Tab-separated table of C-alpha atoms and ligand atoms in Angstrom:
chain	number	residue	atom	x	y	z
A	1	MET	CA	-2.301	-29.947	9.772
A	2	ARG	CA	0.120	-27.395	11.095
A	3	PRO	CA	-1.356	-23.879	11.362
A	4	LYS	CA	-0.207	-21.179	8.900
A	5	ARG	CA	2.276	-19.081	10.739
A	6	ILE	CA	2.055	-15.313	10.081
A	7	ALA	CA	4.178	-12.232	10.676
A	8	ILE	CA	2.411	-8.912	10.427
A	9	LEU	CA	4.752	-6.008	9.634
A	10	GLY	CA	2.885	-2.971	10.903
A	11	SER	CA	0.396	-4.669	13.085
A	12	THR	CA	-0.691	-1.383	14.892
A	13	GLY	CA	-1.795	0.277	11.674
A	14	SER	CA	-5.200	0.346	9.910
A	15	ILE	CA	-4.377	-2.742	7.807
A	16	GLY	CA	-2.574	-4.493	10.658
A	17	LYS	CA	-5.553	-4.188	12.975
A	18	ASN	CA	-7.990	-5.367	10.292
A	19	ALA	CA	-5.696	-8.350	9.656
A	20	LEU	CA	-5.842	-9.329	13.324
A	21	ARG	CA	-9.661	-9.137	13.173
A	22	VAL	CA	-9.626	-11.450	10.197
A	23	ILE	CA	-7.250	-13.861	11.804
A	24	ASP	CA	-9.353	-13.922	14.993
A	25	ALA	CA	-12.234	-15.100	12.896
A	26	LEU	CA	-10.255	-17.568	10.875
A	27	GLY	CA	-9.519	-19.576	14.046
A	28	PRO	CA	-6.764	-22.018	14.974
A	29	GLU	CA	-5.585	-22.736	11.452
A	30	TYR	CA	-3.726	-19.380	11.564
A	31	GLU	CA	-1.168	-18.495	14.081
A	32	ILE	CA	0.505	-15.114	14.770
A	33	VAL	CA	4.230	-15.606	15.206
A	34	ALA	CA	5.538	-12.026	14.927
A	35	LEU	CA	4.194	-8.468	15.173
A	36	THR	CA	5.867	-5.180	14.556
A	37	ALA	CA	5.211	-1.384	15.101
A	38	HIS	CA	7.211	1.834	14.748
A	39	SER	CA	6.317	3.609	17.938
A	40	ASN	CA	2.925	2.528	19.251
A	41	ILE	CA	4.284	0.345	22.104
A	42	GLU	CA	1.078	0.198	24.162
A	43	LEU	CA	-0.883	-1.431	21.329
A	44	LEU	CA	2.013	-3.612	20.277
A	45	ALA	CA	2.397	-4.952	23.737
A	46	GLU	CA	-1.365	-5.522	24.084
A	47	GLN	CA	-1.335	-7.404	20.725
A	48	ALA	CA	1.694	-9.489	21.781
A	49	ARG	CA	-0.106	-10.484	24.912
A	50	ARG	CA	-3.376	-11.333	23.343
A	51	TYR	CA	-1.934	-13.329	20.330
A	52	LYS	CA	0.974	-14.924	22.279
A	53	SER	CA	3.346	-13.689	19.537
A	54	ARG	CA	6.810	-15.241	19.850
A	55	PHE	CA	8.561	-12.170	18.320
A	56	VAL	CA	7.872	-8.485	18.503
A	57	ALA	CA	9.854	-5.790	16.799
A	58	ILE	CA	9.824	-2.020	17.273
A	59	THR	CA	11.496	-0.190	14.333
A	60	ASN	CA	12.043	3.000	16.274
A	61	ALA	CA	14.697	1.829	18.752
A	62	ASP	CA	14.018	4.774	21.118
A	63	TYR	CA	10.984	2.891	22.337
A	64	ALA	CA	12.759	-0.435	22.989
A	65	THR	CA	13.344	-0.068	26.671
A	66	ARG	CA	9.712	1.021	27.375
A	67	LEU	CA	8.420	-1.934	25.243
A	68	SER	CA	10.680	-4.403	27.092
A	69	GLU	CA	9.093	-3.311	30.309
A	70	LEU	CA	5.601	-3.769	28.921
A	71	VAL	CA	6.239	-7.283	27.653
A	72	GLY	CA	8.698	-8.274	30.383
A	73	ASP	CA	6.430	-10.978	31.827
A	74	LEU	CA	5.732	-12.618	28.388
A	75	ASP	CA	7.584	-15.413	26.683
A	76	VAL	CA	8.508	-13.146	23.695
A	77	GLU	CA	11.726	-12.157	21.794
A	78	LEU	CA	12.037	-8.443	21.365
A	79	LEU	CA	13.923	-6.937	18.423
A	80	ALA	CA	14.549	-3.254	17.834
A	81	GLY	CA	15.596	-0.832	15.026
A	82	PRO	CA	14.843	-0.679	11.379
A	83	ASP	CA	16.743	-3.858	10.642
A	84	SER	CA	14.457	-5.783	12.967
A	85	LEU	CA	11.835	-5.805	10.199
A	86	VAL	CA	14.261	-7.725	7.983
A	87	GLU	CA	14.993	-10.227	10.761
A	88	ILE	CA	11.247	-10.812	11.252
A	89	ALA	CA	10.599	-11.129	7.497
A	90	GLN	CA	13.060	-13.987	7.090
A	91	LEU	CA	12.289	-15.962	10.258
A	92	GLU	CA	12.346	-19.744	9.732
A	93	GLU	CA	9.152	-19.859	11.870
A	94	VAL	CA	7.145	-17.712	9.461
A	95	ASP	CA	5.115	-18.931	6.406
A	96	ILE	CA	3.249	-15.771	5.427
A	97	VAL	CA	4.667	-12.226	5.634
A	98	LEU	CA	1.873	-9.651	5.659
A	99	THR	CA	3.467	-6.277	4.856
A	100	ALA	CA	1.364	-3.461	6.318
A	101	VAL	CA	3.965	-0.857	7.149
A	102	VAL	CA	3.678	2.478	5.427
A	103	GLY	CA	6.066	3.786	2.832
A	104	ALA	CA	9.340	2.678	1.176
A	105	ALA	CA	10.671	1.758	4.627
A	106	GLY	CA	9.198	-1.628	4.113
A	107	LEU	CA	11.418	-2.363	1.086
A	108	PRO	CA	14.366	-4.221	2.719
A	109	ALA	CA	12.024	-6.482	4.709
A	110	VAL	CA	9.850	-7.328	1.755
A	111	LEU	CA	12.964	-8.122	-0.338
A	112	ALA	CA	14.378	-10.294	2.607
A	113	ALA	CA	11.110	-12.224	2.676
A	114	ALA	CA	11.205	-12.698	-1.139
A	115	ARG	CA	14.746	-14.063	-0.976
A	116	LYS	CA	13.469	-16.645	1.576
A	117	GLY	CA	10.625	-17.622	-0.778
A	118	LYS	CA	7.923	-16.645	1.719
A	119	ILE	CA	4.277	-16.155	0.876
A	120	LEU	CA	4.032	-12.360	0.590
A	121	ALA	CA	0.717	-10.777	1.354
A	122	ILE	CA	1.476	-7.236	0.330
A	123	ALA	CA	-0.581	-4.165	1.405
A	124	ASN	CA	2.481	-1.870	1.573
A	125	LYS	CA	2.496	-0.854	-2.101
A	126	GLU	CA	5.414	1.600	-1.961
A	127	PRO	CA	8.208	-1.105	-2.233
A	128	LEU	CA	6.502	-2.499	-5.372
A	129	VAL	CA	6.478	0.926	-6.859
A	130	VAL	CA	10.153	1.703	-5.978
A	131	ALA	CA	11.673	-1.638	-6.797
A	132	GLY	CA	8.968	-3.534	-8.804
A	133	GLU	CA	11.353	-5.205	-11.238
A	134	LEU	CA	13.761	-6.362	-8.546
A	135	LEU	CA	11.027	-7.472	-6.181
A	136	THR	CA	8.989	-9.530	-8.666
A	137	ARG	CA	12.218	-11.059	-10.064
A	138	THR	CA	13.440	-12.058	-6.603
A	139	VAL	CA	10.047	-13.575	-5.726
A	140	LYS	CA	10.096	-15.668	-8.929
A	141	GLU	CA	13.766	-16.825	-8.520
A	142	ASN	CA	13.102	-18.012	-4.977
A	143	GLY	CA	9.794	-19.805	-5.579
A	144	GLY	CA	7.677	-17.354	-3.508
A	145	ILE	CA	4.383	-15.699	-4.376
A	146	ILE	CA	2.895	-12.181	-4.012
A	147	LEU	CA	-0.713	-12.131	-2.941
A	148	PRO	CA	-2.030	-8.529	-3.300
A	149	VAL	CA	-3.939	-7.009	-0.302
A	150	ASP	CA	-4.549	-3.686	-2.015
A	151	SER	CA	-8.314	-3.895	-2.809
A	152	GLU	CA	-7.997	-3.126	-6.521
A	153	HIS	CA	-5.167	-5.483	-6.991
A	154	SER	CA	-6.882	-8.221	-5.099
A	155	ALA	CA	-9.857	-7.692	-7.358
A	156	ILE	CA	-7.708	-7.898	-10.513
A	157	PHE	CA	-5.974	-11.026	-9.188
A	158	GLN	CA	-9.376	-12.654	-8.579
A	159	ALA	CA	-10.723	-11.531	-11.935
A	160	MET	CA	-7.621	-12.765	-13.833
A	161	GLN	CA	-8.566	-16.292	-12.814
A	162	ALA	CA	-11.362	-16.197	-15.444
A	163	GLY	CA	-8.734	-16.546	-18.267
A	164	SER	CA	-5.023	-16.787	-19.080
A	165	ARG	CA	-2.644	-13.804	-18.904
A	166	GLU	CA	-2.367	-13.819	-22.655
A	167	GLU	CA	-6.198	-13.454	-22.934
A	168	VAL	CA	-6.280	-10.212	-20.928
A	169	SER	CA	-6.823	-7.127	-23.110
A	170	LYS	CA	-6.761	-4.533	-20.319
A	171	ILE	CA	-7.158	-3.995	-16.613
A	172	ILE	CA	-9.302	-1.297	-15.197
A	173	LEU	CA	-8.449	0.051	-11.758
A	174	THR	CA	-11.368	1.812	-10.010
A	175	THR	CA	-11.053	4.764	-7.537
A	176	SER	CA	-13.631	6.436	-5.368
A	177	GLY	CA	-12.262	9.764	-6.468
A	178	GLY	CA	-11.490	10.747	-2.937
A	179	PRO	CA	-12.851	13.892	-1.109
A	180	PHE	CA	-12.113	16.302	-4.041
A	181	ARG	CA	-13.608	14.173	-6.845
A	182	LYS	CA	-15.738	17.079	-8.143
A	183	ALA	CA	-13.140	19.787	-7.450
A	184	THR	CA	-11.507	21.867	-10.161
A	185	ALA	CA	-7.796	22.730	-10.148
A	186	ALA	CA	-8.697	26.091	-8.681
A	187	ASP	CA	-10.898	24.562	-5.934
A	188	ILE	CA	-8.082	22.537	-4.469
A	189	GLN	CA	-5.750	25.562	-4.009
A	190	ASN	CA	-6.645	26.165	-0.440
A	191	VAL	CA	-7.942	22.832	0.904
A	192	THR	CA	-7.213	22.201	4.578
A	193	LEU	CA	-5.654	19.178	6.167
A	194	GLU	CA	-9.020	18.238	7.794
A	195	GLU	CA	-10.739	18.364	4.391
A	196	ALA	CA	-8.004	16.255	2.800
A	197	LEU	CA	-8.202	13.649	5.564
A	198	ALA	CA	-12.000	13.212	5.253
A	199	HIS	CA	-12.213	10.285	2.807
A	200	PRO	CA	-15.719	9.681	1.650
A	201	VAL	CA	-15.558	5.778	1.754
A	202	TRP	CA	-12.365	4.249	3.230
A	203	ASP	CA	-11.021	4.610	6.787
A	204	MET	CA	-7.224	4.281	6.402
A	205	GLY	CA	-3.926	5.521	7.800
A	206	PRO	CA	-3.040	9.242	7.269
A	207	LYS	CA	-0.530	8.786	4.461
A	208	ILE	CA	-2.739	6.751	2.099
A	209	THR	CA	-5.718	8.988	2.856
A	210	ILE	CA	-3.726	12.020	1.657
A	211	ASP	CA	-2.551	9.993	-1.347
A	212	SER	CA	-6.245	9.320	-2.159
A	213	ALA	CA	-7.084	13.022	-1.879
A	214	THR	CA	-4.275	13.887	-4.457
A	215	MET	CA	-4.943	10.644	-6.449
A	216	THR	CA	-1.301	9.862	-6.070
A	217	ASN	CA	-2.562	6.641	-4.568
A	218	LYS	CA	-4.050	5.631	-7.869
A	219	ALA	CA	-0.829	6.634	-9.616
A	220	LEU	CA	1.087	4.328	-7.263
A	221	GLU	CA	-1.504	1.629	-7.982
A	222	VAL	CA	-1.014	1.886	-11.689
A	223	ILE	CA	2.749	1.301	-11.201
A	224	GLU	CA	1.958	-1.531	-8.660
A	225	ALA	CA	-0.331	-3.172	-11.120
A	226	HIS	CA	2.211	-2.884	-13.963
A	227	TRP	CA	4.696	-4.872	-11.859
A	228	LEU	CA	2.302	-7.278	-10.098
A	229	PHE	CA	0.569	-8.426	-13.270
A	230	ASP	CA	3.434	-7.943	-15.705
A	231	MET	CA	1.046	-5.655	-17.621
A	232	PRO	CA	2.161	-3.064	-20.191
A	233	VAL	CA	1.077	0.516	-19.138
A	234	GLU	CA	-0.979	0.816	-22.273
A	235	LYS	CA	-3.217	-1.926	-20.985
A	236	ILE	CA	-4.053	-0.190	-17.624
A	237	GLU	CA	-6.877	2.198	-17.195
A	238	VAL	CA	-8.334	4.153	-14.328
A	239	LEU	CA	-12.071	4.605	-13.798
A	240	VAL	CA	-13.764	6.742	-11.159
A	241	HIS	CA	-16.436	4.869	-9.245
A	242	PRO	CA	-17.641	6.773	-6.224
A	243	GLU	CA	-19.601	3.920	-4.605
A	244	SER	CA	-16.437	1.744	-4.329
A	245	ILE	CA	-18.360	-1.437	-4.780
A	246	VAL	CA	-16.691	-2.645	-8.005
A	247	HIS	CA	-13.063	-2.957	-6.792
A	248	SER	CA	-11.556	-3.312	-10.272
A	249	LEU	CA	-12.162	-5.053	-13.647
A	250	VAL	CA	-10.343	-7.091	-16.219
A	251	GLU	CA	-11.334	-7.040	-19.874
A	252	PHE	CA	-10.478	-10.219	-21.916
A	253	VAL	CA	-9.771	-10.343	-25.671
A	254	ASP	CA	-13.256	-11.602	-26.424
A	255	GLY	CA	-14.745	-8.330	-24.925
A	256	SER	CA	-15.939	-10.013	-21.706
A	257	VAL	CA	-15.351	-7.894	-18.570
A	258	ILE	CA	-14.926	-9.682	-15.242
A	259	ALA	CA	-15.212	-7.569	-12.099
A	260	GLN	CA	-14.940	-8.220	-8.374
A	261	LEU	CA	-17.514	-6.647	-6.207
A	262	GLY	CA	-18.010	-6.353	-2.474
A	263	THR	CA	-18.765	-3.834	0.335
A	264	PRO	CA	-15.754	-1.466	0.873
A	265	ASP	CA	-14.063	-3.397	3.664
A	266	MET	CA	-10.394	-4.311	3.765
A	267	CYS	CA	-11.166	-7.509	5.551
A	268	PHE	CA	-12.221	-9.056	2.204
A	269	PRO	CA	-8.817	-8.597	0.389
A	270	ILE	CA	-6.821	-9.376	3.593
A	271	GLN	CA	-8.632	-12.606	4.138
A	272	TYR	CA	-8.410	-13.762	0.502
A	273	ALA	CA	-4.595	-13.211	0.605
A	274	LEU	CA	-4.362	-15.296	3.781
A	275	THR	CA	-6.631	-18.182	2.728
A	276	TYR	CA	-5.693	-18.224	-1.137
A	277	PRO	CA	-6.494	-20.411	-3.035
A	278	ARG	CA	-9.301	-21.295	-0.648
A	279	ARG	CA	-12.323	-19.194	0.188
A	280	VAL	CA	-13.815	-19.497	3.664
A	281	THR	CA	-16.643	-17.653	5.510
A	282	GLY	CA	-15.572	-14.251	6.450
A	283	ILE	CA	-16.461	-11.233	8.675
A	284	GLY	CA	-16.960	-8.626	5.958
A	285	LYS	CA	-20.514	-7.102	5.520
A	286	ARG	CA	-22.319	-8.897	2.667
A	287	LEU	CA	-23.122	-6.876	-0.467
A	288	ARG	CA	-26.863	-6.225	-1.109
A	289	LEU	CA	-26.989	-4.603	-4.514
A	290	GLU	CA	-30.682	-3.737	-4.077
A	291	GLU	CA	-29.555	-1.534	-1.132
A	292	ILE	CA	-26.898	0.174	-3.191
A	293	GLY	CA	-29.370	0.851	-6.075
A	294	LYS	CA	-27.033	2.168	-8.706
A	295	LEU	CA	-23.372	2.027	-9.486
A	296	THR	CA	-21.838	5.006	-11.359
A	297	PHE	CA	-18.623	5.447	-13.300
A	298	GLU	CA	-16.831	8.539	-14.743
A	299	LYS	CA	-13.521	9.438	-16.250
A	300	PRO	CA	-10.870	10.829	-13.842
A	301	ASN	CA	-10.211	14.539	-13.945
A	302	LEU	CA	-6.625	14.678	-15.112
A	303	GLU	CA	-6.470	18.530	-14.777
A	304	THR	CA	-7.197	18.540	-11.110
A	305	PHE	CA	-5.331	15.401	-10.337
A	306	ARG	CA	-2.014	15.860	-12.181
A	307	ALA	CA	-0.482	12.961	-10.150
A	308	LEU	CA	-2.466	10.504	-12.075
A	309	SER	CA	-1.089	11.320	-15.539
A	310	LEU	CA	2.357	11.481	-13.950
A	311	GLY	CA	1.859	7.936	-12.568
A	312	PHE	CA	1.279	6.597	-16.127
A	313	GLU	CA	4.281	8.459	-17.436
A	314	VAL	CA	6.566	7.235	-14.633
A	315	ALA	CA	5.377	3.669	-15.091
A	316	ARG	CA	6.342	3.941	-18.736
A	317	MET	CA	9.732	5.364	-17.962
A	318	GLY	CA	10.756	2.916	-15.339
A	319	GLY	CA	14.302	2.957	-13.867
A	320	THR	CA	14.757	5.392	-11.040
A	321	THR	CA	11.782	7.611	-11.794
A	322	ALA	CA	9.289	5.605	-9.751
A	323	ALA	CA	11.614	5.758	-6.705
A	324	VAL	CA	11.807	9.531	-7.077
A	325	PHE	CA	8.032	9.868	-7.615
A	326	ASN	CA	7.301	7.809	-4.555
A	327	ALA	CA	9.934	9.347	-2.228
A	328	ALA	CA	9.000	12.951	-3.277
A	329	ASN	CA	5.392	12.126	-2.508
A	330	GLU	CA	6.197	10.424	0.885
A	331	ALA	CA	8.329	13.425	2.016
A	332	ALA	CA	5.800	16.015	0.693
A	333	VAL	CA	2.868	14.195	2.439
A	334	GLN	CA	4.777	14.227	5.660
A	335	GLU	CA	5.383	18.039	5.237
A	336	PHE	CA	1.683	18.552	4.487
A	337	LEU	CA	0.630	16.429	7.545
A	338	ALA	CA	2.987	18.491	9.703
A	339	GLY	CA	1.375	21.719	8.391
A	340	ARG	CA	4.549	23.006	6.712
A	341	ILE	CA	3.346	23.048	3.064
A	342	LYS	CA	0.013	23.407	1.322
A	343	PHE	CA	-1.966	20.594	-0.294
A	344	VAL	CA	-1.097	21.756	-3.786
A	345	ASN	CA	2.653	21.835	-2.883
A	346	ILE	CA	2.599	17.996	-2.770
A	347	ILE	CA	2.143	17.607	-6.488
A	348	GLU	CA	4.479	20.577	-7.165
A	349	SER	CA	7.198	18.833	-5.078
A	350	ILE	CA	6.727	15.641	-7.026
A	351	GLU	CA	6.915	17.522	-10.344
A	352	HIS	CA	9.973	19.541	-9.194
A	353	CYS	CA	11.893	16.352	-8.276
A	354	LEU	CA	11.012	14.504	-11.451
A	355	ASN	CA	12.029	17.487	-13.615
A	356	LYS	CA	15.352	17.817	-11.767
A	357	HIS	CA	16.221	14.168	-11.591
A	358	SER	CA	18.559	12.607	-14.198
A	359	ALA	CA	16.825	9.319	-14.583
A	360	LYS	CA	18.720	6.022	-14.880
A	361	THR	CA	17.165	3.255	-16.887
A	362	SER	CA	19.027	0.118	-15.618
A	363	VAL	CA	19.206	0.226	-11.826
A	364	SER	CA	20.544	-1.517	-8.781
A	365	LEU	CA	18.990	-1.358	-5.330
A	366	GLU	CA	21.694	1.102	-4.245
A	367	GLU	CA	20.773	3.458	-7.100
A	368	LEU	CA	17.122	3.162	-6.274
A	369	LEU	CA	17.779	3.941	-2.581
A	370	GLU	CA	20.089	6.836	-3.641
A	371	ALA	CA	17.344	8.323	-5.847
A	372	ASP	CA	14.907	7.902	-2.990
A	373	ALA	CA	17.179	9.748	-0.505
A	374	TRP	CA	17.903	12.543	-3.008
A	375	ALA	CA	14.217	13.233	-3.619
A	376	ARG	CA	13.417	13.318	0.126
A	377	LYS	CA	16.197	15.893	0.794
A	378	GLU	CA	15.021	17.896	-2.226
A	379	VAL	CA	11.439	18.108	-0.861
A	380	GLU	CA	12.592	19.049	2.713
A	381	LYS	CA	14.728	21.780	1.220
A	382	ARG	CA	11.846	23.144	-0.818
A	383	ALA	CA	9.441	22.922	2.190
A	384	LYS	CA	11.904	25.097	4.204
A	385	GLU	CA	11.884	27.577	1.293
A	386	HIS	CA	8.050	27.607	1.199
A	387	LYS	CA	8.102	28.320	5.007
A	388	SER	CA	10.441	31.160	4.570
A	389	ILE	CA	8.471	32.656	1.661
A	390	ARG	CA	5.250	32.469	3.833
A	391	ALA	CA	6.859	33.771	6.982
B	401	NDP	P1	-1.020	3.142	9.065
B	401	NDP	O1	-0.412	4.481	9.040
B	401	NDP	O2	-2.348	3.037	9.665
B	401	NDP	O3	-0.055	2.016	9.739
B	401	NDP	C1	1.302	1.956	9.388
B	401	NDP	C2	1.969	0.865	10.172
B	401	NDP	O4	3.343	0.896	9.909
B	401	NDP	C3	1.869	1.019	11.701
B	401	NDP	O5	1.974	-0.263	12.323
B	401	NDP	C4	3.103	1.848	12.086
B	401	NDP	O6	3.567	1.739	13.374
B	401	NDP	C5	4.167	1.228	11.093
B	401	NDP	N1	5.196	2.105	10.627
B	401	NDP	C6	5.137	3.475	10.512
B	401	NDP	N2	6.280	4.005	10.042
B	401	NDP	C7	7.156	2.889	9.966
B	401	NDP	C8	8.492	2.844	9.668
B	401	NDP	N3	9.256	3.887	9.327
B	401	NDP	N4	9.096	1.561	9.609
B	401	NDP	C9	8.330	0.519	10.078
B	401	NDP	N5	7.045	0.585	10.387
B	401	NDP	C10	6.406	1.769	10.343
B	401	NDP	O7	-0.982	2.714	7.551
B	401	NDP	P2	-2.111	1.827	6.715
B	401	NDP	O8	-2.396	0.552	7.473
B	401	NDP	O9	-3.198	2.610	6.324
B	401	NDP	O10	-1.305	1.455	5.437
B	401	NDP	C11	-0.198	0.518	5.454
B	401	NDP	C12	0.132	0.209	4.005
B	401	NDP	O11	-0.888	-0.429	3.348
B	401	NDP	C13	0.495	1.443	3.155
B	401	NDP	O12	1.522	1.129	2.232
B	401	NDP	C14	-0.830	1.679	2.392
B	401	NDP	O13	-0.569	2.337	1.155
B	401	NDP	C15	-1.308	0.253	2.224
B	401	NDP	N6	-2.805	0.190	2.062
B	401	NDP	C16	-3.579	0.508	3.039
B	401	NDP	C17	-5.044	0.485	2.978
B	401	NDP	C18	-5.856	0.756	4.111
B	401	NDP	O14	-7.040	0.510	4.005
B	401	NDP	N7	-5.354	1.366	5.258
B	401	NDP	C19	-5.635	-0.025	1.705
B	401	NDP	C20	-4.655	-0.428	0.726
B	401	NDP	C21	-3.373	-0.302	0.824
B	401	NDP	P3	2.997	2.727	14.526
B	401	NDP	O15	1.531	2.483	14.701
B	401	NDP	O16	3.824	2.375	15.751
B	401	NDP	O17	3.271	4.088	13.973
B	402	MG	MG1	-6.123	0.458	-3.181
């Protein structure tokens, strides 16, 4: 049998590197055909050499010349610029596109892969948030499939197999609660970047780590689940579970609740997306419940984490609001990571944009991208104002 041919968009990131570890262990049935990065050319070149990738793409074209020197002796085709992601995503030579880039920047590529009917293993949740209706429709129309890599959505996808979609009464997304789980709204006023980056359970890229600290990540995941599972917002709940062993749950109409458990290791959902519908021996650490002892659950604190309630509201409203929510967050997180705004300014930026935005209900891709660009500019403008107030 021919090996499954894989393109990893964002191979130098946290998910990308874990995916390569999983693929290493899966053996010759899986072949890396294409790898991409934004600026980390050293690691990308090393990966291209090791996995004999036939294509590499660097989305920041400024690094193309240096990269071509690093891979000059390899039999590899080099692509550069943001559009190179789209080219990789629709390659004839690729069966599975694993999307592990960060942010809405992955949207054109994931749509291109959907149009080609590829198997889409999606870690990159932002495109689903921004253009969930368009993306899921395009996948359906072209005979493709989305296999979730986000751990909660992988858990739901697995638990859903215990019944039919009509038999589901609700889905429950779990969250570790992040580094500020016990904090009050007053406590988070002056948290530092270092504190916000110190996630108690997961080791992830900086953007999603900050999203977890604000709980915007869970808000994005509510919207992601709404589109992925075609589930009304009223049937989606969030439950805080600090141990991060129960990755999410599905309640069926008869009252039975099916959960998926495992040690907190992204290798599990990555592997399941790659081998679905099969299960094979994996590299993730086995769960020993007797070592964990007890599993605890609590309600999320909606006063401290305003982003979470907003996420539900945005999922209900649809249209351009999710694009604005996501873009405002991406831009604000960037400003926070760069030290230009405070932690609490992230949620304020999102609220400001949503209040000022005139939402459209029925939308085209152009309108979504327009809303996205508007929100980013708005946040940058506010960040400059914050700076001048503080100066
Ligand atoms: P990282 O920041 O670790 O990696 C991001 C990857 O995307 C890198 O390869 C990076 O390249 C590339 N990249 C950065 N900016 C761009 C751009 N503008 N265009 C194209 N590529 C770009 O992120 P994570 O791996 O943590 O997260 C990736 C996605 O997966 C996110 O959407 C996140 O929400 C989701 N996710 C992540 C989880 C995790 O455990 N990390 C868990 C669940 C979901 P370079 O290295 O050159 O900068
Ligand atoms: Mg998740």
